[in-house]
Short mmCIF file of C-alpha atoms and ligand atoms in Angstrom, two decimals:
data_model
loop_
_atom_site.label_atom_id
_atom_site.label_comp_id
_atom_site.label_asym_id
_atom_site.label_seq_id
_atom_site.Cartn_x
_atom_site.Cartn_y
_atom_site.Cartn_z
CA MET D 1 -19.59 -9.52 33.93
CA SER D 2 -18.49 -6.09 34.08
CA ALA D 3 -18.94 -3.21 31.31
CA VAL D 4 -17.44 -3.16 27.95
CA MET D 5 -13.49 -2.58 28.16
CA SER D 6 -12.69 0.91 28.08
CA ILE D 7 -9.61 1.15 25.09
CA ASP D 8 -6.95 3.61 25.31
CA THR D 9 -7.52 4.82 21.79
CA LYS D 10 -4.41 7.14 21.57
CA THR D 11 -2.10 4.26 22.59
CA MET D 12 -3.73 1.97 20.18
CA THR D 13 -3.65 4.62 17.06
CA ASP D 14 -0.19 5.17 18.02
CA PHE D 15 0.87 2.01 17.66
CA LEU D 16 -0.86 2.02 14.38
CA ILE D 17 0.85 4.38 12.73
CA GLY D 18 3.97 3.16 13.84
CA LEU D 19 3.19 -0.29 11.97
CA LEU D 20 1.90 1.21 9.20
CA ASN D 21 5.08 3.47 8.80
CA THR D 22 7.06 0.01 9.06
CA PRO D 23 7.33 -1.31 5.46
CA SER D 24 6.21 -4.62 5.20
CA PRO D 25 5.27 -6.11 1.81
CA THR D 26 4.26 -9.66 1.75
CA GLY D 27 7.88 -11.75 1.52
CA LEU D 28 9.71 -8.78 3.50
CA ALA D 29 7.46 -8.05 6.56
CA GLU D 30 10.09 -9.20 9.23
CA LYS D 31 10.58 -5.52 10.23
CA ALA D 32 6.85 -5.22 10.98
CA VAL D 33 7.13 -8.75 12.87
CA GLU D 34 9.68 -7.17 15.18
CA TYR D 35 7.80 -4.14 15.31
CA THR D 36 4.83 -6.12 16.89
CA GLU D 37 6.81 -8.17 19.08
CA ARG D 38 8.52 -4.94 20.86
CA ALA D 39 5.21 -3.56 21.33
CA PHE D 40 4.07 -6.95 22.73
CA ALA D 41 7.38 -7.45 24.87
CA PRO D 42 5.90 -5.52 28.04
CA PHE D 43 2.42 -7.62 27.91
CA LEU D 44 4.80 -10.67 29.10
CA PHE D 45 3.35 -13.07 26.61
CA LYS D 46 5.57 -16.17 26.08
CA MET D 47 6.56 -14.90 22.18
CA ARG D 48 8.57 -17.27 19.66
CA ARG D 49 8.63 -16.83 15.85
CA THR D 50 7.84 -19.79 13.46
CA VAL D 51 10.10 -21.10 10.92
CA LYS D 52 8.44 -19.24 8.40
CA GLY D 53 8.59 -15.75 10.05
CA ALA D 54 5.52 -15.38 11.86
CA LEU D 55 5.05 -14.27 15.64
CA ILE D 56 3.25 -16.37 17.92
CA ALA D 57 2.73 -14.92 21.34
CA GLU D 58 1.05 -17.08 23.78
CA TRP D 59 -1.42 -15.84 26.79
CA GLU D 60 -2.08 -17.69 29.58
CA GLY D 61 -5.84 -18.23 30.24
CA LYS D 62 -8.16 -19.34 33.16
CA ALA D 63 -8.47 -22.30 31.49
CA SER D 64 -7.13 -24.23 28.61
CA ASP D 65 -9.57 -27.26 28.25
CA ALA D 66 -10.69 -25.20 24.86
CA PRO D 67 -7.75 -23.09 23.55
CA ARG D 68 -8.31 -20.68 21.63
CA ALA D 69 -6.43 -18.45 18.89
CA LEU D 70 -6.66 -14.59 17.12
CA THR D 71 -4.86 -14.06 13.83
CA ALA D 72 -4.14 -10.99 12.01
CA HIS D 73 -1.65 -10.23 9.20
CA VAL D 74 1.30 -7.65 9.32
CA ASP D 75 2.31 -8.00 6.00
CA THR D 76 0.94 -5.95 3.20
CA LEU D 77 0.40 -5.61 -1.09
CA GLY D 78 3.50 -4.67 -2.64
CA ALA D 79 5.83 -5.38 -5.71
CA MET D 80 9.09 -6.95 -6.64
CA VAL D 81 11.53 -6.09 -9.64
CA LYS D 82 10.57 -8.30 -12.87
CA GLU D 83 13.03 -6.81 -15.18
CA ILE D 84 15.49 -3.75 -14.93
CA LYS D 85 14.31 -2.29 -18.62
CA GLU D 86 16.85 -0.29 -21.14
CA ASN D 87 15.86 2.95 -19.64
CA GLY D 88 17.26 1.95 -16.39
CA ARG D 89 13.31 1.93 -14.97
CA LEU D 90 11.93 -1.02 -13.50
CA LYS D 91 9.38 -3.47 -14.48
CA LEU D 92 7.40 -4.66 -11.44
CA THR D 93 5.49 -7.69 -10.61
CA LYS D 94 2.35 -7.38 -8.00
CA VAL D 95 2.70 -8.97 -4.82
CA GLY D 96 -0.84 -9.92 -3.41
CA GLY D 97 -4.12 -8.76 -5.31
CA PHE D 98 -4.76 -5.00 -6.68
CA ALA D 99 -5.07 -3.09 -9.39
CA TRP D 100 -1.88 -1.01 -10.85
CA ASN D 101 -4.05 1.70 -11.10
CA THR D 102 -4.69 1.97 -7.04
CA VAL D 103 -0.84 2.61 -6.71
CA GLU D 104 -0.40 4.53 -9.89
CA GLY D 105 1.79 8.06 -8.68
CA GLU D 106 2.62 6.41 -5.49
CA GLY D 107 6.08 7.06 -3.99
CA GLY D 108 7.80 3.83 -3.13
CA THR D 109 11.03 2.26 -1.51
CA LEU D 110 13.12 -0.69 -2.97
CA PHE D 111 15.07 -2.86 -0.76
CA THR D 112 17.93 -4.30 -2.31
CA ALA D 113 19.63 -7.73 -1.35
CA SER D 114 22.43 -5.98 0.62
CA GLY D 115 19.96 -3.93 2.76
CA LYS D 116 20.38 -0.66 0.65
CA THR D 117 17.17 1.26 0.06
CA VAL D 118 16.43 3.56 -2.94
CA ARG D 119 13.45 5.98 -3.22
CA GLY D 120 11.51 6.37 -6.73
CA SER D 121 7.53 5.95 -7.67
CA LEU D 122 5.08 4.01 -9.63
CA LEU D 123 4.06 5.70 -13.09
CA LEU D 124 2.42 4.87 -16.12
CA VAL D 125 5.33 4.55 -19.13
CA LYS D 126 3.27 7.13 -20.90
CA ALA D 127 2.75 9.28 -17.80
CA SER D 128 3.30 12.69 -19.40
CA SER D 129 0.20 13.97 -21.21
CA HIS D 130 2.57 16.99 -22.51
CA VAL D 131 4.42 14.11 -24.21
CA PHE D 132 2.00 11.26 -24.91
CA GLY D 133 -1.55 13.29 -25.04
CA ALA D 134 -4.64 11.37 -24.60
CA GLU D 135 -2.71 7.97 -24.35
CA THR D 136 -1.98 8.80 -20.82
CA GLY D 137 -5.59 8.89 -20.07
CA GLU D 138 -6.52 5.74 -21.59
CA MET D 139 -3.90 3.19 -21.74
CA LYS D 140 -5.05 -0.05 -19.66
CA ARG D 141 -2.86 -0.32 -16.69
CA ASP D 142 -1.05 -3.68 -16.60
CA ASP D 143 2.16 -4.92 -16.03
CA ASP D 144 3.91 -3.55 -19.10
CA ALA D 145 2.47 -0.05 -18.80
CA MET D 146 3.80 0.42 -15.43
CA GLU D 147 7.29 1.17 -14.43
CA MET D 148 9.05 2.20 -11.23
CA ARG D 149 11.24 5.54 -12.19
CA LEU D 150 14.42 5.42 -9.68
CA ASP D 151 15.17 8.84 -7.91
CA GLU D 152 18.84 8.28 -8.97
CA ARG D 153 20.53 9.29 -11.96
CA THR D 154 20.12 6.27 -14.20
CA THR D 155 19.14 5.92 -17.91
CA SER D 156 20.70 2.63 -18.68
CA GLU D 157 20.34 -1.14 -17.31
CA ALA D 158 23.64 -1.46 -16.54
CA GLU D 159 23.41 1.91 -14.52
CA THR D 160 20.83 0.72 -12.44
CA ARG D 161 22.40 -2.63 -11.57
CA ALA D 162 25.19 -0.49 -10.49
CA LEU D 163 23.16 0.80 -8.00
CA GLY D 164 22.78 -2.86 -6.65
CA ILE D 165 19.40 -3.37 -7.85
CA GLU D 166 18.38 -6.82 -8.94
CA VAL D 167 15.16 -8.88 -10.59
CA GLY D 168 13.68 -10.31 -7.06
CA ASP D 169 14.15 -6.81 -5.18
CA PHE D 170 11.17 -6.03 -3.09
CA VAL D 171 9.19 -2.56 -3.50
CA ALA D 172 6.94 -1.05 -0.71
CA PHE D 173 4.59 1.62 -1.60
CA ASP D 174 4.12 4.41 0.59
CA PRO D 175 1.53 4.13 3.52
CA ARG D 176 0.81 8.19 3.09
CA ILE D 177 -0.53 8.38 6.53
CA GLU D 178 -2.97 11.04 7.67
CA ALA D 179 -4.75 10.98 11.36
CA GLY D 180 -7.34 13.92 11.24
CA PRO D 181 -9.20 15.30 14.29
CA ALA D 182 -12.33 14.04 13.02
CA GLY D 183 -11.00 10.30 14.17
CA PHE D 184 -10.35 9.52 10.52
CA ILE D 185 -7.17 7.41 9.74
CA ARG D 186 -6.51 7.82 6.16
CA SER D 187 -3.45 5.17 4.91
CA ARG D 188 -2.20 2.45 2.53
CA HIS D 189 -2.35 -0.97 4.10
CA LEU D 190 -4.50 -0.47 7.21
CA ASP D 191 -5.73 -4.09 5.64
CA ASP D 192 -4.42 -5.45 7.92
CA LYS D 193 -2.35 -3.11 10.51
CA ALA D 194 -5.32 -1.88 11.57
CA ALA D 195 -6.49 -4.97 13.03
CA VAL D 196 -3.28 -5.97 14.52
CA ALA D 197 -3.67 -2.22 16.39
CA CYS D 198 -7.51 -3.94 17.39
CA ILE D 199 -5.59 -6.83 18.86
CA PHE D 200 -2.85 -4.47 20.51
CA GLY D 201 -5.69 -2.41 21.79
CA ALA D 202 -7.96 -5.42 23.31
CA ALA D 203 -4.93 -7.04 25.34
CA ARG D 204 -3.34 -3.62 26.61
CA ALA D 205 -6.88 -2.88 27.92
CA MET D 206 -7.37 -6.22 29.38
CA LEU D 207 -3.82 -6.46 31.18
CA ASP D 208 -4.19 -2.96 32.91
CA ALA D 209 -7.82 -4.04 33.82
CA GLY D 210 -6.31 -7.42 35.21
CA ILE D 211 -8.41 -9.21 33.08
CA GLN D 212 -7.32 -12.89 32.20
CA PRO D 213 -8.44 -14.63 29.06
CA ALA D 214 -11.29 -17.13 29.83
CA GLN D 215 -9.01 -20.10 27.91
CA ARG D 216 -5.21 -20.00 26.95
CA THR D 217 -5.19 -17.87 23.71
CA THR D 218 -2.44 -17.95 20.82
CA ILE D 219 -1.94 -14.61 19.19
CA HIS D 220 -0.56 -15.46 15.56
CA ILE D 221 0.90 -12.52 13.45
CA SER D 222 1.08 -13.73 10.02
CA ASN D 223 3.50 -12.58 7.39
CA TYR D 224 2.02 -14.26 4.35
CA GLU D 225 -1.92 -13.30 4.55
CA GLU D 226 -1.98 -11.35 0.89
CA VAL D 227 -0.68 -14.55 -1.03
CA GLY D 228 -3.21 -17.04 0.92
CA HIS D 229 -1.31 -19.08 2.99
CA GLY D 230 -0.01 -17.07 6.17
CA ALA D 231 -1.85 -18.62 9.02
CA ALA D 232 -1.81 -22.30 7.09
CA SER D 233 0.56 -23.56 10.09
CA GLY D 234 1.88 -22.18 13.52
CA PHE D 235 -0.78 -22.60 16.06
CA PRO D 236 -0.85 -25.21 18.87
CA PRO D 237 -2.41 -28.52 17.94
CA ASP D 238 -5.25 -28.27 20.63
CA ILE D 239 -6.80 -24.95 19.89
CA VAL D 240 -10.73 -25.48 19.23
CA GLU D 241 -11.59 -21.72 17.90
CA LEU D 242 -9.63 -19.38 15.76
CA LEU D 243 -10.87 -15.84 15.89
CA THR D 244 -9.45 -14.24 12.43
CA VAL D 245 -9.30 -10.40 13.29
CA ASP D 246 -9.05 -8.91 9.40
CA MET D 247 -10.39 -5.78 7.61
CA ALA D 248 -14.22 -5.35 7.00
CA ALA D 249 -15.06 -4.41 3.18
CA VAL D 250 -16.98 -1.17 3.27
CA GLY D 251 -18.68 0.02 0.01
CA LYS D 252 -21.86 -0.04 -2.45
CA GLY D 253 -24.09 -2.89 -0.78
CA GLN D 254 -22.20 -3.61 2.35
CA ALA D 255 -23.49 -3.80 5.43
CA SER D 256 -19.76 -2.86 7.03
CA ASP D 257 -18.94 0.82 7.69
CA GLU D 258 -15.89 2.46 9.22
CA PHE D 259 -17.35 2.99 12.64
CA SER D 260 -18.29 -0.48 13.82
CA ALA D 261 -17.00 -4.06 15.07
CA CYS D 262 -17.68 -5.73 11.70
CA ILE D 263 -18.73 -9.71 11.77
CA CYS D 264 -18.13 -11.34 8.72
CA VAL D 265 -20.39 -14.61 8.56
CA LYS D 266 -19.48 -15.48 4.76
CA ASP D 267 -16.63 -14.72 1.95
CA SER D 268 -15.40 -16.12 -1.05
CA GLY D 269 -14.32 -19.31 0.81
CA GLY D 270 -17.92 -19.81 2.01
CA PRO D 271 -19.50 -19.52 5.59
CA TYR D 272 -17.84 -18.97 8.51
CA HIS D 273 -18.72 -21.19 11.46
CA VAL D 274 -21.92 -20.80 12.35
CA ASP D 275 -21.38 -21.23 16.29
CA MET D 276 -18.92 -18.09 15.83
CA ASN D 277 -20.77 -15.76 13.96
CA ARG D 278 -23.63 -16.01 16.50
CA LYS D 279 -21.51 -16.46 19.58
CA LEU D 280 -19.47 -13.16 18.21
CA THR D 281 -23.19 -11.41 17.42
CA GLN D 282 -24.45 -12.47 20.82
CA LEU D 283 -21.46 -10.80 22.72
CA ALA D 284 -21.64 -7.61 20.65
CA GLN D 285 -25.23 -7.28 21.45
CA ALA D 286 -25.02 -8.43 25.37
CA ALA D 287 -22.31 -5.37 25.62
CA GLY D 288 -23.72 -3.05 23.49
CA ILE D 289 -21.11 -2.65 21.19
CA PRO D 290 -21.81 -1.14 17.77
CA TYR D 291 -21.81 -4.03 15.20
CA LYS D 292 -22.65 -5.06 11.62
CA VAL D 293 -22.86 -8.40 9.98
CA ASP D 294 -21.97 -8.50 7.03
CA ILE D 295 -20.73 -10.79 3.39
CA TYR D 296 -17.58 -9.99 1.59
CA PRO D 297 -18.18 -10.79 -2.13
CA TYR D 298 -14.00 -10.92 -3.07
CA TYR D 299 -12.24 -11.99 -0.07
CA GLY D 300 -10.49 -14.54 1.52
CA SER D 301 -8.73 -14.94 4.83
CA ASP D 302 -6.36 -16.54 7.27
CA GLY D 303 -8.53 -18.41 8.84
CA GLU D 304 -10.03 -20.28 5.96
CA ALA D 305 -5.83 -20.65 5.27
CA PHE D 306 -5.93 -22.98 8.46
CA TRP D 307 -9.19 -24.70 7.35
CA ARG D 308 -7.52 -25.50 4.19
CA ALA D 309 -4.69 -26.76 5.62
CA GLY D 310 -6.54 -29.15 7.79
CA GLY D 311 -7.13 -27.28 11.05
CA ASP D 312 -9.81 -28.81 12.72
CA VAL D 313 -11.45 -25.61 14.73
CA ARG D 314 -14.21 -23.26 14.77
CA VAL D 315 -13.38 -20.29 12.40
CA GLY D 316 -14.62 -16.81 12.52
CA LEU D 317 -14.04 -13.37 11.33
CA ILE D 318 -14.31 -9.91 12.65
CA GLY D 319 -12.61 -6.45 11.92
CA PRO D 320 -12.49 -2.91 11.87
CA GLY D 321 -14.16 -1.17 8.47
CA VAL D 322 -11.80 -0.16 5.59
CA ASP D 323 -13.42 2.22 3.01
CA ALA D 324 -11.59 1.77 -0.32
CA SER D 325 -9.83 -1.51 0.71
CA HIS D 326 -6.27 -2.84 -1.63
CA ASN D 327 -6.53 0.80 -2.63
CA TYR D 328 -5.86 4.31 -0.82
CA GLU D 329 -7.62 2.87 2.58
CA ARG D 330 -9.56 4.73 5.48
CA THR D 331 -11.07 3.74 8.73
CA HIS D 332 -12.31 5.65 11.83
CA THR D 333 -11.00 4.96 15.16
CA ASP D 334 -14.57 3.97 16.21
CA SER D 335 -14.06 0.84 14.28
CA LEU D 336 -10.84 0.34 15.76
CA VAL D 337 -12.31 0.69 19.40
CA HIS D 338 -15.60 -1.40 18.81
CA THR D 339 -13.14 -3.95 17.36
CA ALA D 340 -11.34 -4.08 20.28
CA GLN D 341 -13.98 -4.02 22.56
CA LEU D 342 -15.46 -6.86 20.96
CA LEU D 343 -12.46 -8.84 20.64
CA ALA D 344 -12.12 -8.29 24.54
CA GLU D 345 -15.48 -9.80 25.15
CA TYR D 346 -14.61 -12.86 23.12
CA LEU D 347 -11.30 -13.17 24.86
CA ARG D 348 -12.90 -13.08 28.52
CA THR D 349 -16.10 -14.73 27.96
CA GLU D 350 -16.42 -18.47 28.75
ZN1 LIG U 401 -6.26 -8.75 5.15
#
């Protein structure tokens, strides 16, 4: 086996930034699926969409007696309009699992049914401390305490409805991306767009080097992961391994960091398949790729969605480390590169 794959960091990061700039709350992720499909087009994968809207790309392997799949998701946390309030502002309902305080003060875009967009921001209903004093700091952030203020002239329910806004419209929170010279990338929704970028980076490196996967590999780009059923369907019936590529949880007590390829051996759904855990660890060791083995305490994945749906495969999970996940997230290009390298090792090894 030759040396560890060299990954084009700039191209991978540019792909990631474009994807981060494509709003895709769960339920309205089609634009991000399209973006990924366009980026994969030069790779000549055989591509199709599932009825549910996931992107499926088939990559021919040297063999197909034990086919594999990768999955990562482009859908992100977001919100929907729950009620149009008397003051013309919007009560939202969360899409995905996050705490309101993590998006308090964030800008956002609302998408109407007719395709129009309206800008605004998410605020506490008692946002001004000049008006509400200590309550602004003390109020519990729950569904009733938060509202979307629209950057439009409206102070009534009727005026907001006249803008074409209705219950059920999607809201995407701004990614607020910053990629600095030290290699850190700060943005919302690195979960799981960073992992999609790792797949892009690994595939591109292998294609540039003329390396084919050892086995036929299905790449599954999921659009409903944040609500739990993304990759429950969409795979060919003959796959035997599913490698989930999703963010690693970084924080106190965690082994994962923003610089390594992180291998998750257990999360809230229980242990990943022991053969996959061992194989991934051995591949990282053999290739000299910096890696961490970790357990995520409050975490589920699309690999488990497939298991629960009846998928008879060995499931594993790797990903780049993301600090402050489901909040204002951050990772580092080192983690992206090392995860892409481990992916390439996995794909090309028999
Ligand atoms: Zn995720």
